[in-house]
Amino acid sequence: MSELLVPFGYDYMVKAMWVSGLVGATCAFLSAYLMLKGWSLMGDALAHAIVPGVAGAYLLHIPFAAGAFFAGFLAALGMWFVRQTSKLREDAVIGIVFTTFFAAGLLMVSIYPTAVNIQSIVLGNILGISDGDALQVVIIAAISLAILGLKWKDLMVVFFDESHARTVGLNPTALKLLFFTLLSACTVAALQTVGACLVIAMVVTPGATAYLLTDRFGRLLVLSVAIGATTSIVGAYLSFFLDGATGGIIVTLQTLLFLAAFVFAPKHGLLASRRSAKLESAA
Amino acid sequence: MSLPSISARDLTVAYPNGHVALRDVSFELASGTICGLVGVNGSGKSTLFKTIMGFVRPTRGEVRISGLSVREALKSNCVAYVPQSEEVDWNFPILVEDVVMMGRYGHMGLLRIASQEDRRKVDAALERVGMTAYRKRQIGELSGGQKKRVFLARALAQESQIILLDEPFTGVDVKTEAAIVDLLRALRERGHLMLVSTHNLGSVPEFCDQVVLINRTLLAAGPTREAFTQRNLEKAFGGVLRHFKLEGPALHDDDDSRAVTVLTDDERPLVFYGDTRASPQKETAPAVKPQKDEAGT
């Protein structure tokens, strides 16, 4: 029994667990919105777009998070701009912008090889996170969660029906800008915990899982955040025993939950739809 | 609050790609009006709506709503909007009552927490459109007519003086259509101003007291009696309308030389009888109405 408590005896493990939990919760919150608009791949795009920002920040000796955030924000803005002014579809726009940024990042890293350890950007390293970085991540996540907690209904209206949002006096453009700012910030935070590749899972899977479980957006948010936080904490905890990459374990757990919901969800699950199909054919 | 009104003055809207969607459109609408906005697809109906909603800024001229600029009017909850069905994401995880509650957001505080009064207004709006029994349904589980009623209820709960309705009769059963018309009439009695975009010509003389006909520019605007004439409609629709003219021997074998003209695109036909280029014949429309019922079944 006491063996199970061992991770709690190590400061770095405790830190990893609650930092992951906070990041997981924030990403999950955002995932609920992204999924609804078919913007799920935006998270992936931002995570990759951040790389040149990180490299640039090292070169210029400015804080890593500032560079990352700036690059992510620039990418989001770029995608929005191309989308508004051209007839290209969302997926093409996202693809073009994020590969451009990622390529620029790789180029910078290859030209100035001493600058960054690209591995830690792509894979993340929560167990080795410094106190300073941890604080940064926690501040980003806490502020984002607070803003989302205050504005979740306004964002819901904007995502559901922009015209109506206008008629009740909201400013959809400003709110979308706020949303993408938060998304960029949280991608930066998540980068350090699970790495650029797996951020996408963090901003897609919890929302998608919750979507199968409820028809009310408020509950969907609660479920999504609960899934994100729990899997992240448990994942960090398990990585102590499994000696595996934390990000990999967290995302595996999320996938398992998704599969469970996919099959067993009370209304939208595979079994439920079989059952109702059978009832209908019997009637 | 001042009486509701919409006034467009020399409105010209050009899109960034240079396409001029509307040119020099001017009209005035006042309180206690149902105005039909009639035109073919691409005539600028939706551009006009977008301009009134502040999505598009006019290149020249302006729209004033109840004496306010568009931006001020939207801020003060003056305008409600009932969207076309195609604009709505029916898979959105939201229940009927939550959609109607969105109508109350403009009356709530910063955190959008519903008060007792908000709940009461939502209940009343659902009751008014006969959707109380469906309040806990996810919106995608409803029929076409029920879906429309949800968004009407949202506009009711919003309590705006001006309501914009975008093609409210498309994909709607005959019963819901009648219910919508009843509701609009009741709102007109209470001094509301409604602007209804429609291509359902047959129903226009039945419930609109004003019409605005556009095709890239204003063709006619004014009371239905004066503006909704065969001549103006032919200007608005050109060759797009199906056009049946029943006259002479095909109609009757006396010396009466008057003709029946049926104009329709796909919905209830609009019927003119005799030398009616000046005014529509309201009475003859119901005679042809069963056609639509047949088509609906």
mmCIF file of C-alpha atoms in Angstrom, chain A residues 32-33 35-37 84-85 87 149-173 175 210-211 214-220 267-268, chain B residues 53-55 71 73-81 83 87-95 97-99 102-106 108 110-114 136 138-139 141 151 154 158 160:
data_model
loop_
_atom_site.group_PDB
_atom_site.id
_atom_site.type_symbol
_atom_site.label_atom_id
_atom_site.label_comp_id
_atom_site.label_asym_id
_atom_site.label_seq_id
_atom_site.Cartn_x
_atom_site.Cartn_y
_atom_site.Cartn_z
ATOM 1 C CA ALA A 32 -15.199 21.832 -25.682
ATOM 2 C CA TYR A 33 -15.365 24.946 -27.867
ATOM 3 C CA MET A 35 -14.678 20.673 -31.243
ATOM 4 C CA LEU A 36 -18.005 22.401 -31.867
ATOM 5 C CA LYS A 37 -16.647 24.573 -34.636
ATOM 6 C CA GLN A 84 -11.375 35.894 -44.039
ATOM 7 C CA THR A 85 -9.831 37.080 -47.263
ATOM 8 C CA LYS A 87 -12.093 31.187 -50.349
ATOM 9 C CA GLY A 149 -15.158 30.690 -15.977
ATOM 10 C CA LEU A 150 -16.425 34.261 -16.268
ATOM 11 C CA LYS A 151 -17.038 34.314 -19.998
ATOM 12 C CA TRP A 152 -18.129 30.781 -20.848
ATOM 13 C CA LYS A 153 -21.706 31.721 -21.602
ATOM 14 C CA ASP A 154 -20.755 34.639 -23.823
ATOM 15 C CA LEU A 155 -18.363 32.409 -25.736
ATOM 16 C CA MET A 156 -21.070 29.764 -26.061
ATOM 17 C CA VAL A 157 -23.452 32.275 -27.690
ATOM 18 C CA VAL A 158 -20.739 33.453 -30.070
ATOM 19 C CA PHE A 159 -19.897 29.877 -31.066
ATOM 20 C CA PHE A 160 -23.553 28.922 -31.423
ATOM 21 C CA ASP A 161 -25.001 31.921 -33.189
ATOM 22 C CA GLU A 162 -22.891 34.931 -33.991
ATOM 23 C CA SER A 163 -25.788 37.011 -35.293
ATOM 24 C CA HIS A 164 -27.681 36.542 -32.075
ATOM 25 C CA ALA A 165 -24.560 37.338 -30.078
ATOM 26 C CA ARG A 166 -24.517 40.708 -31.802
ATOM 27 C CA THR A 167 -28.150 41.415 -31.031
ATOM 28 C CA VAL A 168 -27.610 40.934 -27.309
ATOM 29 C CA GLY A 169 -24.793 43.455 -27.413
ATOM 30 C CA LEU A 170 -21.786 41.113 -27.499
ATOM 31 C CA ASN A 171 -18.782 41.705 -29.706
ATOM 32 C CA PRO A 172 -18.065 38.365 -31.428
ATOM 33 C CA THR A 173 -14.783 39.490 -32.946
ATOM 34 C CA LEU A 175 -14.555 37.375 -27.922
ATOM 35 C CA ALA A 210 -17.916 14.785 -23.072
ATOM 36 C CA TYR A 211 -19.876 15.504 -26.268
ATOM 37 C CA THR A 214 -24.445 15.019 -22.629
ATOM 38 C CA ASP A 215 -26.701 17.342 -24.647
ATOM 39 C CA ARG A 216 -26.135 20.401 -22.471
ATOM 40 C CA PHE A 217 -23.172 22.650 -23.015
ATOM 41 C CA GLY A 218 -22.747 23.542 -19.336
ATOM 42 C CA ARG A 219 -22.496 19.884 -18.354
ATOM 43 C CA LEU A 220 -20.261 19.208 -21.301
ATOM 44 C CA LYS A 267 -27.611 8.149 -25.471
ATOM 45 C CA HIS A 268 -24.975 8.635 -28.138
ATOM 46 C CA MET B 53 -27.017 43.592 -37.955
ATOM 47 C CA GLY B 54 -23.712 45.418 -38.258
ATOM 48 C CA PHE B 55 -21.816 42.534 -39.888
ATOM 49 C CA ARG B 71 -23.889 49.687 -33.104
ATOM 50 C CA ALA B 73 -29.026 49.804 -31.301
ATOM 51 C CA LEU B 74 -27.425 46.368 -30.954
ATOM 52 C CA LYS B 75 -25.868 47.360 -27.647
ATOM 53 C CA SER B 76 -29.244 48.362 -26.302
ATOM 54 C CA ASN B 77 -30.940 45.109 -27.319
ATOM 55 C CA CYS B 78 -33.247 46.783 -29.869
ATOM 56 C CA VAL B 79 -33.087 44.071 -32.513
ATOM 57 C CA ALA B 80 -33.849 40.349 -32.395
ATOM 58 C CA TYR B 81 -32.926 37.992 -35.179
ATOM 59 C CA PRO B 83 -31.980 32.908 -38.421
ATOM 60 C CA GLU B 87 -27.395 28.873 -40.468
ATOM 61 C CA VAL B 88 -27.891 26.906 -37.277
ATOM 62 C CA ASP B 89 -25.657 24.071 -36.092
ATOM 63 C CA TRP B 90 -28.334 21.564 -35.098
ATOM 64 C CA ASN B 91 -25.783 19.217 -33.534
ATOM 65 C CA PHE B 92 -24.790 21.809 -30.975
ATOM 66 C CA PRO B 93 -25.175 20.289 -27.493
ATOM 67 C CA ILE B 94 -27.908 22.600 -26.337
ATOM 68 C CA LEU B 95 -31.507 22.121 -25.219
ATOM 69 C CA GLU B 97 -34.908 25.965 -23.223
ATOM 70 C CA ASP B 98 -31.227 26.959 -23.249
ATOM 71 C CA VAL B 99 -31.605 28.459 -26.721
ATOM 72 C CA MET B 102 -30.010 33.026 -24.807
ATOM 73 C CA GLY B 103 -32.630 35.606 -25.747
ATOM 74 C CA ARG B 104 -32.423 36.921 -22.200
ATOM 75 C CA TYR B 105 -28.648 37.448 -22.172
ATOM 76 C CA GLY B 106 -28.968 41.112 -23.069
ATOM 77 C CA MET B 108 -28.616 39.815 -17.611
ATOM 78 C CA LEU B 110 -21.939 40.239 -16.751
ATOM 79 C CA LEU B 111 -22.031 36.604 -15.640
ATOM 80 C CA ARG B 112 -25.319 35.896 -17.446
ATOM 81 C CA ILE B 113 -26.988 34.388 -14.433
ATOM 82 C CA ALA B 114 -30.722 33.912 -15.004
ATOM 83 C CA LYS B 136 -35.779 19.467 -22.605
ATOM 84 C CA GLN B 138 -31.783 18.722 -27.862
ATOM 85 C CA ILE B 139 -32.515 21.105 -30.766
ATOM 86 C CA GLU B 141 -34.286 16.255 -32.413
ATOM 87 C CA PHE B 151 -35.955 30.607 -32.477
ATOM 88 C CA ARG B 154 -35.952 33.214 -28.371
ATOM 89 C CA GLN B 158 -35.533 38.873 -25.968
ATOM 90 C CA SER B 160 -36.827 43.537 -28.732
#
